[in-house]
Coordinates of C-alpha atoms in Angstrom, one line a residue:
X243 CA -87.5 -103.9 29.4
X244 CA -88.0 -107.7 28.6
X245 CA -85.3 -107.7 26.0
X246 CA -82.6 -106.6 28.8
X247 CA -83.8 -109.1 31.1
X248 CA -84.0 -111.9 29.0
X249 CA -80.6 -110.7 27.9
X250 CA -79.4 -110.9 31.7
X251 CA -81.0 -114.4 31.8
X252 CA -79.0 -115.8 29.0
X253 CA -75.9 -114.5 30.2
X254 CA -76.1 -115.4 33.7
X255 CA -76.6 -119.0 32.0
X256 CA -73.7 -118.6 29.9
X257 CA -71.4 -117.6 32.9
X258 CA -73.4 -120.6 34.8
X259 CA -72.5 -122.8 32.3
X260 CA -68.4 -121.1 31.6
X261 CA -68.2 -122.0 35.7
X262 CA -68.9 -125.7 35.2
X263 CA -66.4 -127.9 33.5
X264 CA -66.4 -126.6 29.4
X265 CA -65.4 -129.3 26.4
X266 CA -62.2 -129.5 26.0
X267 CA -59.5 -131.7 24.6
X268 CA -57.0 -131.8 27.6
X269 CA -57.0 -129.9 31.6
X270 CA -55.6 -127.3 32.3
X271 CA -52.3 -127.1 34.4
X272 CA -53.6 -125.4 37.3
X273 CA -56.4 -128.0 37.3
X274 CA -53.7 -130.9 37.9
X275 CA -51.4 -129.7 40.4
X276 CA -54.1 -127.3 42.2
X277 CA -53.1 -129.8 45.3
X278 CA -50.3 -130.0 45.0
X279 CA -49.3 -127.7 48.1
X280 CA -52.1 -129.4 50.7
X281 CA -50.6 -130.7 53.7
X282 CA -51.8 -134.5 52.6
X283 CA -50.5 -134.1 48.8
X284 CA -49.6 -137.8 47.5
X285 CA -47.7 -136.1 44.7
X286 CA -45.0 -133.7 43.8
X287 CA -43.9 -131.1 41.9
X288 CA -40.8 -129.6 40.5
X289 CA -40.4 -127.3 37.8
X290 CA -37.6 -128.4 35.3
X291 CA -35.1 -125.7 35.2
X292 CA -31.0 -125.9 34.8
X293 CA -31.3 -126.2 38.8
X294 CA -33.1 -129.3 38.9
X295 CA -31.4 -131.2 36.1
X296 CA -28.2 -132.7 38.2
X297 CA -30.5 -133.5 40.9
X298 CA -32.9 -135.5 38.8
X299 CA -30.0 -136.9 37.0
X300 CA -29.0 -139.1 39.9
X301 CA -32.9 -140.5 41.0
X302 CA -33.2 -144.1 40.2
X303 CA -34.6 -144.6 36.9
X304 CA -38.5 -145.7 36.1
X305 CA -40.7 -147.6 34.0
X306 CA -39.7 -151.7 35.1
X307 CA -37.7 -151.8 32.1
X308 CA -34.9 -154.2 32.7
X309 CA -31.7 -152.7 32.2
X310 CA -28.2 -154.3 31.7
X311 CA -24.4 -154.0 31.8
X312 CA -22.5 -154.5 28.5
X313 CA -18.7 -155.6 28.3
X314 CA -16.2 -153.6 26.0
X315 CA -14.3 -155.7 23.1
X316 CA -11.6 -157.9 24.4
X317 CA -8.5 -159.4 22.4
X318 CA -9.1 -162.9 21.6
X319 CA -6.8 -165.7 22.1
X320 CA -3.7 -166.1 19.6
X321 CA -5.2 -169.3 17.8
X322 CA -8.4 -170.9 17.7
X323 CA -8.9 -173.0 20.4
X324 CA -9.9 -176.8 20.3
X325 CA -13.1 -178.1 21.8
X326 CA -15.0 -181.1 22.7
X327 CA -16.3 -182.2 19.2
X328 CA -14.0 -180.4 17.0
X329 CA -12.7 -183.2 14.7
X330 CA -8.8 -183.3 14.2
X331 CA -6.9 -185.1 11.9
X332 CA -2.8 -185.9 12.4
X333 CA -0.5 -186.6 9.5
X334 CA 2.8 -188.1 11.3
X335 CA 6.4 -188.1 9.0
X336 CA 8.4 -190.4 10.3
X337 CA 11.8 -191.5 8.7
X338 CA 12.8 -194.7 10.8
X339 CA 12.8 -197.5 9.3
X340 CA 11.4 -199.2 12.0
X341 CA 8.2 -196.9 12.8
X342 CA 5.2 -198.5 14.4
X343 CA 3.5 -195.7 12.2
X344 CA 4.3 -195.8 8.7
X345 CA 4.2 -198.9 6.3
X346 CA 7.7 -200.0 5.0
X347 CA 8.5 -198.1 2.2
X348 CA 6.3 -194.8 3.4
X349 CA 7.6 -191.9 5.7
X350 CA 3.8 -190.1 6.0
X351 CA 0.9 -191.8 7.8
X352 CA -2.6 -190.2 7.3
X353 CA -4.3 -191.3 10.8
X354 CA -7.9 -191.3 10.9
X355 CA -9.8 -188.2 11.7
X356 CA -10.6 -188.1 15.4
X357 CA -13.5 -186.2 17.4
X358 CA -12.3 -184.8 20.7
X359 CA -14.1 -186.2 23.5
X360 CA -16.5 -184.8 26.0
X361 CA -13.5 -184.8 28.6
X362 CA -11.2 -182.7 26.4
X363 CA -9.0 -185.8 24.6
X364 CA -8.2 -187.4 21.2
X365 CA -7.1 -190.9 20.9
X366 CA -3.4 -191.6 19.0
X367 CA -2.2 -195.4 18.2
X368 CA 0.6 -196.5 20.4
X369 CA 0.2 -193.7 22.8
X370 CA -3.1 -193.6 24.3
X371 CA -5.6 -190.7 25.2
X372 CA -3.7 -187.6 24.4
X373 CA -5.7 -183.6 25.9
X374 CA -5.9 -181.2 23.8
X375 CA -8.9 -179.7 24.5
X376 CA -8.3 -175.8 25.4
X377 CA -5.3 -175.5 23.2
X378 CA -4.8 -173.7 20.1
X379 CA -4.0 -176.1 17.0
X380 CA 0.1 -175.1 16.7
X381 CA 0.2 -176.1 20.9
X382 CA -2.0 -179.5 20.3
X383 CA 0.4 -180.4 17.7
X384 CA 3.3 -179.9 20.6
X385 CA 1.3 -181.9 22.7
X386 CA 1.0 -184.7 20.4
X387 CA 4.2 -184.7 18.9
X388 CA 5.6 -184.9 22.9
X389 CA 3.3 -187.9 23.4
X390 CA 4.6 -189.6 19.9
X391 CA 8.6 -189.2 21.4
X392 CA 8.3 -192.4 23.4
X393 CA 7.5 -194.7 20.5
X394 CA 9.2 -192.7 17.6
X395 CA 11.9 -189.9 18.7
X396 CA 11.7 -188.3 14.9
X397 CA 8.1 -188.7 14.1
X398 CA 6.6 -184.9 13.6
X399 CA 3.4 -184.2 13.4
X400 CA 0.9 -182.1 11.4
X401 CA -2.3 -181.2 12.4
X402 CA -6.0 -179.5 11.3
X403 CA -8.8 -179.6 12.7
X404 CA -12.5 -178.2 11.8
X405 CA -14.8 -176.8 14.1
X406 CA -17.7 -178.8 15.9
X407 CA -21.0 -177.7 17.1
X408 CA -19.9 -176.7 20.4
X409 CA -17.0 -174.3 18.6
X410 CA -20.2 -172.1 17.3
X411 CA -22.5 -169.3 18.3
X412 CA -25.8 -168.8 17.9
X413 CA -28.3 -166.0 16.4
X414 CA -31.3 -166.8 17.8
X415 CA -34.0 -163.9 16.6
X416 CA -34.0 -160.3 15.1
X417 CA -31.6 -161.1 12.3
X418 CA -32.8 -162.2 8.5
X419 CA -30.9 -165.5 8.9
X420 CA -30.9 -166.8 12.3
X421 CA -28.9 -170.0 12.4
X422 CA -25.8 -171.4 14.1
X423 CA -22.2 -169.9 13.1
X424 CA -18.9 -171.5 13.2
X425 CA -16.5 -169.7 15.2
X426 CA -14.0 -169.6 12.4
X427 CA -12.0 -166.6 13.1
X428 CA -10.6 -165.6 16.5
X429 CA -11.6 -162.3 17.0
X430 CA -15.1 -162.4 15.5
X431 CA -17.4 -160.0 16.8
X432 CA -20.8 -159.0 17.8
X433 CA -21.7 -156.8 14.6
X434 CA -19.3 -159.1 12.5
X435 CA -21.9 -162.0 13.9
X436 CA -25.0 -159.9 12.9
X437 CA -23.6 -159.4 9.6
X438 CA -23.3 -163.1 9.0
X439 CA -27.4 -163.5 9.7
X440 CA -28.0 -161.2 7.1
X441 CA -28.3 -157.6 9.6
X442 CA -30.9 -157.0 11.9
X443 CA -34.6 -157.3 10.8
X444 CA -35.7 -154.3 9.5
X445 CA -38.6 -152.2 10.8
X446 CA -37.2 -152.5 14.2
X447 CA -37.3 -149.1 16.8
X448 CA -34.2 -148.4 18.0
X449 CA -33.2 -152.3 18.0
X450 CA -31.2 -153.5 20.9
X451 CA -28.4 -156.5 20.8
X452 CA -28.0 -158.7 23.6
X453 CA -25.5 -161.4 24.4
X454 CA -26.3 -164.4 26.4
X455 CA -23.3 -166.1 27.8
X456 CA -23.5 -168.6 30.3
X457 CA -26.0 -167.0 33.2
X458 CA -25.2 -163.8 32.4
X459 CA -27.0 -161.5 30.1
X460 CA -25.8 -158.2 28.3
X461 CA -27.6 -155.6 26.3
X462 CA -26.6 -152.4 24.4
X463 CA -28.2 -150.4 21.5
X464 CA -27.3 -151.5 17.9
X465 CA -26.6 -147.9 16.9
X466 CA -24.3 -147.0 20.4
X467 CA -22.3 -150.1 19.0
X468 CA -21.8 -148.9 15.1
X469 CA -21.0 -145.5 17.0
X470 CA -18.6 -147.2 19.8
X471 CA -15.9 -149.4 18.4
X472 CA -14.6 -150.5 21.3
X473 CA -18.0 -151.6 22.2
X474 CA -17.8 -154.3 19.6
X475 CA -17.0 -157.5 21.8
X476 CA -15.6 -160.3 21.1
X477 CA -17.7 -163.4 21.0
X478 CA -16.9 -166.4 22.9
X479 CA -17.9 -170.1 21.8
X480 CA -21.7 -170.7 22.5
X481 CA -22.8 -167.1 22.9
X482 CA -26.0 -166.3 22.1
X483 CA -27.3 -163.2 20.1
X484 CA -30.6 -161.7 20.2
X485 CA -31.6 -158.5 18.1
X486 CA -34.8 -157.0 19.8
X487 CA -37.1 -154.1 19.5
X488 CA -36.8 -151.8 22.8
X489 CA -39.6 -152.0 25.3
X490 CA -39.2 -148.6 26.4
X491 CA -42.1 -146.4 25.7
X492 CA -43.6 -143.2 26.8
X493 CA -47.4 -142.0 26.8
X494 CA -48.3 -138.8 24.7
X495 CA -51.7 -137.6 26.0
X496 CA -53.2 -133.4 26.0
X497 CA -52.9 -130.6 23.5
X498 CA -50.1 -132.4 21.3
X499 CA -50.0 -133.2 17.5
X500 CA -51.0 -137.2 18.3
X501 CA -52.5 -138.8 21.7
X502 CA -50.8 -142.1 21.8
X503 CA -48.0 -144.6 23.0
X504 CA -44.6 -143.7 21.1
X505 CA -41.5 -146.1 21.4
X506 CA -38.4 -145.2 22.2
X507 CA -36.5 -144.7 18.5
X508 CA -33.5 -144.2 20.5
X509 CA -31.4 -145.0 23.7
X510 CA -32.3 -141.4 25.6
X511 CA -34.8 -139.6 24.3
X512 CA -35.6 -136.1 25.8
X513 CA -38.5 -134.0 27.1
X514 CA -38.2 -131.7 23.7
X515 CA -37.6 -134.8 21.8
X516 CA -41.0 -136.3 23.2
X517 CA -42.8 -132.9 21.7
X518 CA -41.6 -133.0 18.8
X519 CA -42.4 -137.0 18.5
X520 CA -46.0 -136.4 19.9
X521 CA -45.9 -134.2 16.4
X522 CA -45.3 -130.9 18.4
X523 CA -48.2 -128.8 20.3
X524 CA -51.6 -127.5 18.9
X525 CA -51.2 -123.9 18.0
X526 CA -54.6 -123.0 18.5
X527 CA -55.2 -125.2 22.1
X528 CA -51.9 -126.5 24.0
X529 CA -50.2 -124.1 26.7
X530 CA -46.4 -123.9 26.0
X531 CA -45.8 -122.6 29.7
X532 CA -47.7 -126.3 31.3
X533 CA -45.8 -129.0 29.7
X534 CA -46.1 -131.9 32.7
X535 CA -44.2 -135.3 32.8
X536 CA -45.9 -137.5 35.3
X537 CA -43.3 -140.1 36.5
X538 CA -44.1 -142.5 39.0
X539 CA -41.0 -143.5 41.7
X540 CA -40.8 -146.5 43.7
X541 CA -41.0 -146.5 47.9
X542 CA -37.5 -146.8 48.2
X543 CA -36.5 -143.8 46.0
X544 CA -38.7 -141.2 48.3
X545 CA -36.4 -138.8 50.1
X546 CA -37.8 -136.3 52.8
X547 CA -35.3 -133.8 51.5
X548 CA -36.1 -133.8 48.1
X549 CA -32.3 -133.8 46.9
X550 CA -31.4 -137.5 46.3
X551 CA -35.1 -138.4 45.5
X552 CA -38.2 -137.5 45.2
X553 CA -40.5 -136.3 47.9
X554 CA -43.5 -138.5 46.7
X555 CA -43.6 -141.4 45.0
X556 CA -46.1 -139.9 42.4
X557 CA -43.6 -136.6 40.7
X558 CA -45.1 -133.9 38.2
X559 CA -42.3 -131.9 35.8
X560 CA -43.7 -128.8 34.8
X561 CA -41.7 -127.2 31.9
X562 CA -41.9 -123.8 30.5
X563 CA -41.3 -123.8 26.8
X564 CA -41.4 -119.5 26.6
X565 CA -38.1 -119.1 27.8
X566 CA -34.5 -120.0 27.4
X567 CA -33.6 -121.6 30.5
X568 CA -37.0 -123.7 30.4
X569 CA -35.8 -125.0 26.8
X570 CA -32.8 -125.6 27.1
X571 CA -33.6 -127.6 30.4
X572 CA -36.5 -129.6 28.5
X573 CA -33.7 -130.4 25.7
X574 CA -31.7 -132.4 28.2
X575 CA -34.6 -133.9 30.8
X576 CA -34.2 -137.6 30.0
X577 CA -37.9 -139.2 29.9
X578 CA -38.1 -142.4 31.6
X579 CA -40.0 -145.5 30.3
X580 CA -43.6 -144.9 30.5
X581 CA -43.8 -141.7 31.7
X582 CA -46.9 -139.4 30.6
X583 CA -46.0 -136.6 28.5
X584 CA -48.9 -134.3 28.8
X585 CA -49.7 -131.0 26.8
X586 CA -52.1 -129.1 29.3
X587 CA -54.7 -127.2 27.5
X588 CA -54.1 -122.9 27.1
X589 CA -56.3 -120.6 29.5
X590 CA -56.7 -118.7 26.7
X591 CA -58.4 -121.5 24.8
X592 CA -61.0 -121.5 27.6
X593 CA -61.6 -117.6 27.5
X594 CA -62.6 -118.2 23.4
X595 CA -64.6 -120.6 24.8
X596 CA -66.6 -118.9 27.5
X597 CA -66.9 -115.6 25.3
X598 CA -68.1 -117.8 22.3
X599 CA -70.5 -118.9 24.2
X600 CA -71.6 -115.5 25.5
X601 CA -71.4 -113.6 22.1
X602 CA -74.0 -116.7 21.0
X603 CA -76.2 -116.0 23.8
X604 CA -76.4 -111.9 23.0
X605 CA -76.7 -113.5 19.0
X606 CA -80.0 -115.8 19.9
X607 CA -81.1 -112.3 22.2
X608 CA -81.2 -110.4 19.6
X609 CA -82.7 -112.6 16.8
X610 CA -85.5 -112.7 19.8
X611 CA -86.0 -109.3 19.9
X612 CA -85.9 -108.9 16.2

């Protein structure tokens, strides 16, 4: 009669103990959203299906991460154009006997290599201050040889020039060579830039290009612009090029392969992508029917209606991964920068539990007994 009631004893403990919180590796889904339907909830929660996917779609994006426009490639101009700084040198033929230009005897003067000034001019003997600044070399040498017609109506003129430091762009970081680049070629591009600095440092996730020019900044992914072509602007003179690792991340927490911060290797990365980055889910401990992304909106996003925004600022995406429509779904859900990816832990996981812990309770009974 004492053996049953010590047996009673140590399973009433057991089931005392199964009711209290048990060690575990991650919660359990019902255990996050379990208030989710209380009249004060501060959060939300929508279950990702092929339903919910346009909906979430047009929600403002998450996660702080500055975000900018990018321009498409653009034809550049016909001929290089001159600059304040470029240095230009004139050779003048000029068969009258008479010319100011030439010695007696000579029909070619070499005059001496000019700079163009800050305000766009070069300076030409007899004539004066002549602009060319803005104009490619073969429509300088027009302008020139227009300005020469007053002292010498058959002087013609040849002229070169070589690019100054203002004619240039820049690579500042995230190349193997930053440096400063002559802007040699007309319709030099971004990558064509990049290439000149050597490529893009290596070791970078998912590196991102952007082009400062003037007061504006744009930004697009190195590998959408190998993909895109037409996406390969044209650089202007005194743009700037920075190659830099993306900031966007996402937090992997629960029953996954690996708990930890993951970097975006890419521009979009997807709910299914996430799993599989987070090493895919624990066989013997995560549930494949609570997969949870825990995004956090700003005020301004929060809709009453729930269509064109969230109801809460606080949102919790529950996926199934045991069915078609709940894969499928999770395959195009974009994550958002720094949203929690969270593997809940399996029910069943905690039944092993509580009837481990009961079969060891009958195991020490009976070694009393014994």
């Amino acid at each position: 009669m004492k053996k049953y009631r010590w047996i009673a004893t140590m399973a009433a403990v057991s089931f005392s103990v199964a009711a209290c919180d048990l060690p575990r590796g991650a919660a359990l889904q019902s255990e996050i959203i379990k208030k989710s339907d209380a009249e004060d909830a501060d959060f939300s929660v929508y279950q990702v299906t092929k339903d919910l996917l346009p909906r979430v779609k047009d929600w403002p994006r998450t996660g702080n991460v500055a975000r900018y426009s990018w321009i498409g490639k653009q034809k550049g101009p016909v001929g290089r154009t001159l600059l304040p700084g470029d240095a230009v040198t004139l050779s003048v033929w000029d068969s009258d006997e008479n010319s100011l230009l030439t010695a007696p005897g000579q029909r070619v003067a070499q005059l001496q290599t000019s700079t163009v000034s800050p305000n766009g001019n070069i300076f030409v003997p007899y004539v004066g201050s002549v602009r060319i600044s803005g104009m490619t070399e073969s429509n300088a040498r027009d302008a020139v040889q227009e300005a020469l017609i007053s002292i010498s109506p058959s002087a013609q003129v040849q002229l070169t020039s070589e690019v100054g430091q203002r004619h240039s762009i820049d690579l500042v970081s995230g190349v193997n060579n930053p440096g400063s680049f002559p802007l040699q070629e007309r319709d030099m591009t971004v990558l064509a830039a990049i290439a000149l600095g050597g490529g893009a440092s290596a070791g970078f996730q998912n590196p991102q290009v952007r082009l400062l020019r003037g007061n504006s900044t744009y930004a697009i992914s190195l590998d959408k612009l190998f993909k895109t072509p037409s996406l390969d602007t044209t650089l202007r003179h005194q743009d700037k090029i920075l190659v830099v690792e993306d900031e966007s991340y996402f937090i992997g927490l629960g029953a996954s392969g690996k708990e930890e911060l993951v970097t975006f290797p890419k521009e979009h990365v997807s709910a299914l992508d996430a799993v599989s980055l987070l090493g895919g889910l624990s066989d013997a401990r995560a549930n494949p029917k609570g997969i949870l992304v825990l995004r956090e909106y700003g005020q301004k996003a929060v809709r009453t209606d729930g269509i064109r925004g969230p109801e809460n600022q606080r949102v919790v995406f529950t996926m199934d991964l045991t069915n078609a429509d709940g894969l499928f779904s999770a395959g195009k859900f974009h994550i958002n920068p720094k949203d929690v990816v969270y593997a809940t832990e399996s029910p069943v996981n905690n039944a092993r539990t509580i009837f481990g812990l009961i079969g060891s309770t009958f195991g020490v009974a009976a070694q009393v007994s014994n």
